[in-house]
Amino acid sequence: MRRKWIAAPVAALVAASVICGCANPQKAGVKALEEGNYAEAETQFQELTEAGGEDAAAGWQGLGMAYYETEDYQGALEAFQKAVESGMSPSIQMYNLMAVCAMQMKEYGQALEYIRSGLALADTASEEEQPDAGLIQEMKFNEIICCEKQADWESAKQKITEYVSEYPDDETARREAEFLATR
């Protein structure tokens, strides 16, 4: 499932390198990511971060994806944050990746902020910018988990009720609703 959500940011990096005619390290980094050669991807994207400007933002995003794929969630989150600091506007997919990283590090408040920012962006996105419906579903479910982990039972109960009405076939969510009813 993780691979599905990483594909969109990789595609964005490919498009950016084609549109702007960016340096070879970006193209080589994207190719290495697609091939699963994360050490090589890190090397190429690190070179981009040192270039500064728009290339640096793409380099940080690429590094974030390479770290994410190797389950270095701390490194991935820091790299995604540096991409934003370097001028990149986070996409819905990037917010989701940042949220997953924060959840893996048990930083549920931070994860909740990323999830809510991503969902707000999805609400205002144009039709061509809309992500896969499964991504939105995952983000909404993770929002419930983050509320639970913070012992915010009322918010979790409200969110699970909304979620189950929107996704009635989700067995995991139904079990989660039963659990939350005991809180």
Coordinates of C-alpha atoms in Angstrom, one line a residue:
M1 CA 0.0 0.0 0.0
R2 CA 2.9 2.4 0.8
R3 CA 4.2 2.2 -2.8
K4 CA 0.8 3.3 -4.2
W5 CA 1.0 6.7 -2.3
I6 CA 4.7 7.3 -3.1
A7 CA 4.0 7.1 -6.9
A8 CA 2.4 10.5 -7.2
P9 CA 5.3 12.4 -5.6
V10 CA 7.8 10.5 -7.8
A11 CA 5.7 11.4 -10.9
A12 CA 5.7 15.0 -9.8
L13 CA 9.5 14.9 -9.6
V14 CA 9.7 13.4 -13.1
A15 CA 7.4 16.0 -14.4
A16 CA 9.4 18.8 -12.8
S17 CA 12.6 17.5 -14.2
V18 CA 11.1 17.4 -17.7
I19 CA 9.4 20.8 -17.5
C20 CA 12.3 22.8 -16.1
G21 CA 15.0 20.8 -17.8
C22 CA 16.6 20.3 -14.4
A23 CA 20.0 19.0 -13.7
N24 CA 20.9 15.4 -14.4
P25 CA 21.0 14.5 -10.7
Q26 CA 17.3 14.9 -10.5
K27 CA 16.7 12.6 -13.4
A28 CA 19.2 10.1 -12.1
G29 CA 17.7 10.3 -8.6
V30 CA 14.2 9.7 -9.9
K31 CA 15.4 6.7 -12.0
A32 CA 17.2 5.3 -8.9
L33 CA 14.0 5.7 -6.9
E34 CA 12.0 3.9 -9.5
E35 CA 14.5 1.1 -9.6
G36 CA 14.6 0.8 -5.8
N37 CA 18.2 1.9 -5.6
Y38 CA 17.7 4.2 -2.6
A39 CA 21.4 4.7 -1.8
E40 CA 22.0 6.1 -5.3
A41 CA 18.8 8.2 -5.1
E42 CA 20.1 9.7 -1.9
T43 CA 23.4 10.6 -3.5
Q44 CA 21.8 12.2 -6.5
F45 CA 19.2 14.1 -4.5
Q46 CA 21.8 15.3 -2.0
E47 CA 23.7 16.9 -4.9
L48 CA 20.5 18.7 -5.8
T49 CA 20.0 20.0 -2.3
E50 CA 23.4 21.6 -2.5
A51 CA 22.5 23.4 -5.7
G52 CA 20.1 25.7 -3.9
G53 CA 16.8 27.3 -5.2
E54 CA 14.1 25.2 -6.9
D55 CA 16.6 22.3 -7.4
A56 CA 17.1 22.2 -3.7
A57 CA 13.4 21.8 -3.0
A58 CA 13.2 19.0 -5.5
G59 CA 16.3 17.4 -4.0
W60 CA 14.8 17.5 -0.5
Q61 CA 11.6 16.0 -1.7
G62 CA 13.5 13.2 -3.5
L63 CA 15.6 12.6 -0.3
G64 CA 12.4 12.4 1.7
M65 CA 11.0 9.8 -0.6
A66 CA 14.2 7.8 -0.6
Y67 CA 14.3 7.9 3.2
Y68 CA 10.6 7.0 3.4
E69 CA 11.2 3.9 1.3
T70 CA 14.0 2.8 3.6
E71 CA 11.8 3.4 6.6
D72 CA 14.0 6.3 7.9
Y73 CA 10.9 8.2 8.9
Q74 CA 12.8 10.8 11.0
G75 CA 15.0 11.6 8.0
A76 CA 12.1 11.5 5.6
L77 CA 10.1 14.0 7.6
E78 CA 13.0 16.3 8.0
A79 CA 13.7 16.2 4.3
F80 CA 10.1 16.9 3.4
Q81 CA 10.1 19.8 5.8
K82 CA 13.2 21.2 4.2
A83 CA 11.6 20.9 0.8
V84 CA 8.8 23.1 2.0
E85 CA 11.2 25.5 3.6
S86 CA 13.0 25.6 0.2
G87 CA 9.8 26.8 -1.5
M88 CA 8.0 23.6 -2.4
S89 CA 4.2 23.7 -1.9
P90 CA 3.2 20.5 -0.2
S91 CA 0.8 18.3 -2.2
I92 CA -1.9 16.2 -0.6
Q93 CA 0.3 13.2 -1.2
M94 CA 3.3 14.9 0.5
Y95 CA 1.1 15.8 3.5
N96 CA 0.1 12.1 3.8
L97 CA 3.7 11.0 3.7
M98 CA 4.6 13.5 6.3
A99 CA 1.7 12.3 8.5
V100 CA 2.7 8.7 8.1
C101 CA 6.3 9.6 9.1
A102 CA 5.1 11.5 12.2
M103 CA 2.8 8.6 13.1
Q104 CA 5.7 6.1 12.8
M105 CA 7.6 8.3 15.2
K106 CA 4.6 8.4 17.6
E107 CA 4.2 12.2 17.0
Y108 CA 0.4 12.0 16.7
G109 CA -0.3 15.7 17.2
Q110 CA 2.1 16.6 14.4
A111 CA 0.6 13.8 12.2
L112 CA -2.9 15.2 12.8
E113 CA -1.8 18.6 11.6
Y114 CA -0.4 17.1 8.4
I115 CA -3.5 15.0 7.8
R116 CA -5.8 18.0 8.4
S117 CA -3.8 20.2 6.1
G118 CA -3.8 17.5 3.4
L119 CA -7.6 17.0 3.7
A120 CA -8.2 20.7 3.6
L121 CA -6.1 20.9 0.5
A122 CA -8.1 18.1 -1.0
D123 CA -11.3 19.9 -0.3
T124 CA -10.1 22.9 -2.4
A125 CA -8.2 21.0 -5.1
S126 CA -9.3 21.2 -8.7
E127 CA -10.5 18.1 -10.4
E128 CA -7.2 17.3 -12.0
E129 CA -5.4 17.8 -8.6
Q130 CA -7.6 15.4 -6.8
P131 CA -5.8 12.4 -5.4
D132 CA -6.8 8.8 -5.5
A133 CA -9.9 8.3 -3.4
G134 CA -8.1 5.6 -1.5
L135 CA -5.5 8.1 -0.3
I136 CA -8.3 10.3 1.2
Q137 CA -9.8 7.3 2.8
E138 CA -6.5 6.4 4.4
M139 CA -5.9 9.9 5.6
K140 CA -9.4 10.0 7.2
F141 CA -8.8 6.7 9.0
N142 CA -5.4 7.9 10.2
E143 CA -7.0 11.0 11.5
I144 CA -9.1 8.8 13.8
I145 CA -6.1 6.8 14.9
C146 CA -4.2 10.0 15.8
C147 CA -7.2 11.3 17.8
E148 CA -7.3 7.9 19.7
K149 CA -3.5 8.0 20.3
Q150 CA -3.9 11.4 21.9
A151 CA -6.9 10.1 24.0
D152 CA -9.2 12.6 22.3
W153 CA -12.1 10.1 22.5
E154 CA -14.8 12.6 21.5
S155 CA -13.1 13.6 18.3
A156 CA -12.3 10.0 17.5
K157 CA -15.9 9.0 18.0
Q158 CA -17.1 11.8 15.9
K159 CA -14.6 11.0 13.1
I160 CA -15.3 7.3 13.1
T161 CA -19.1 7.9 12.9
E162 CA -18.5 10.1 9.8
Y163 CA -16.0 7.6 8.4
V164 CA -18.3 4.6 8.7
S165 CA -21.1 6.4 7.1
E166 CA -18.9 7.4 4.2
Y167 CA -17.1 4.0 3.9
P168 CA -19.7 1.4 5.2
D169 CA -17.8 -1.6 3.8
D170 CA -14.6 -1.0 5.8
E171 CA -14.6 -3.9 8.3
T172 CA -11.6 -2.5 10.2
A173 CA -13.4 0.8 10.7
R174 CA -16.5 -1.0 12.1
R175 CA -14.3 -2.8 14.6
E176 CA -12.7 0.5 15.5
A177 CA -16.2 2.0 16.0
E178 CA -17.0 -0.8 18.4
F179 CA -13.8 -0.2 20.3
L180 CA -14.5 3.5 20.5
A181 CA -18.0 2.9 21.8
T182 CA -16.4 1.5 24.9
R183 CA -14.4 4.7 25.6

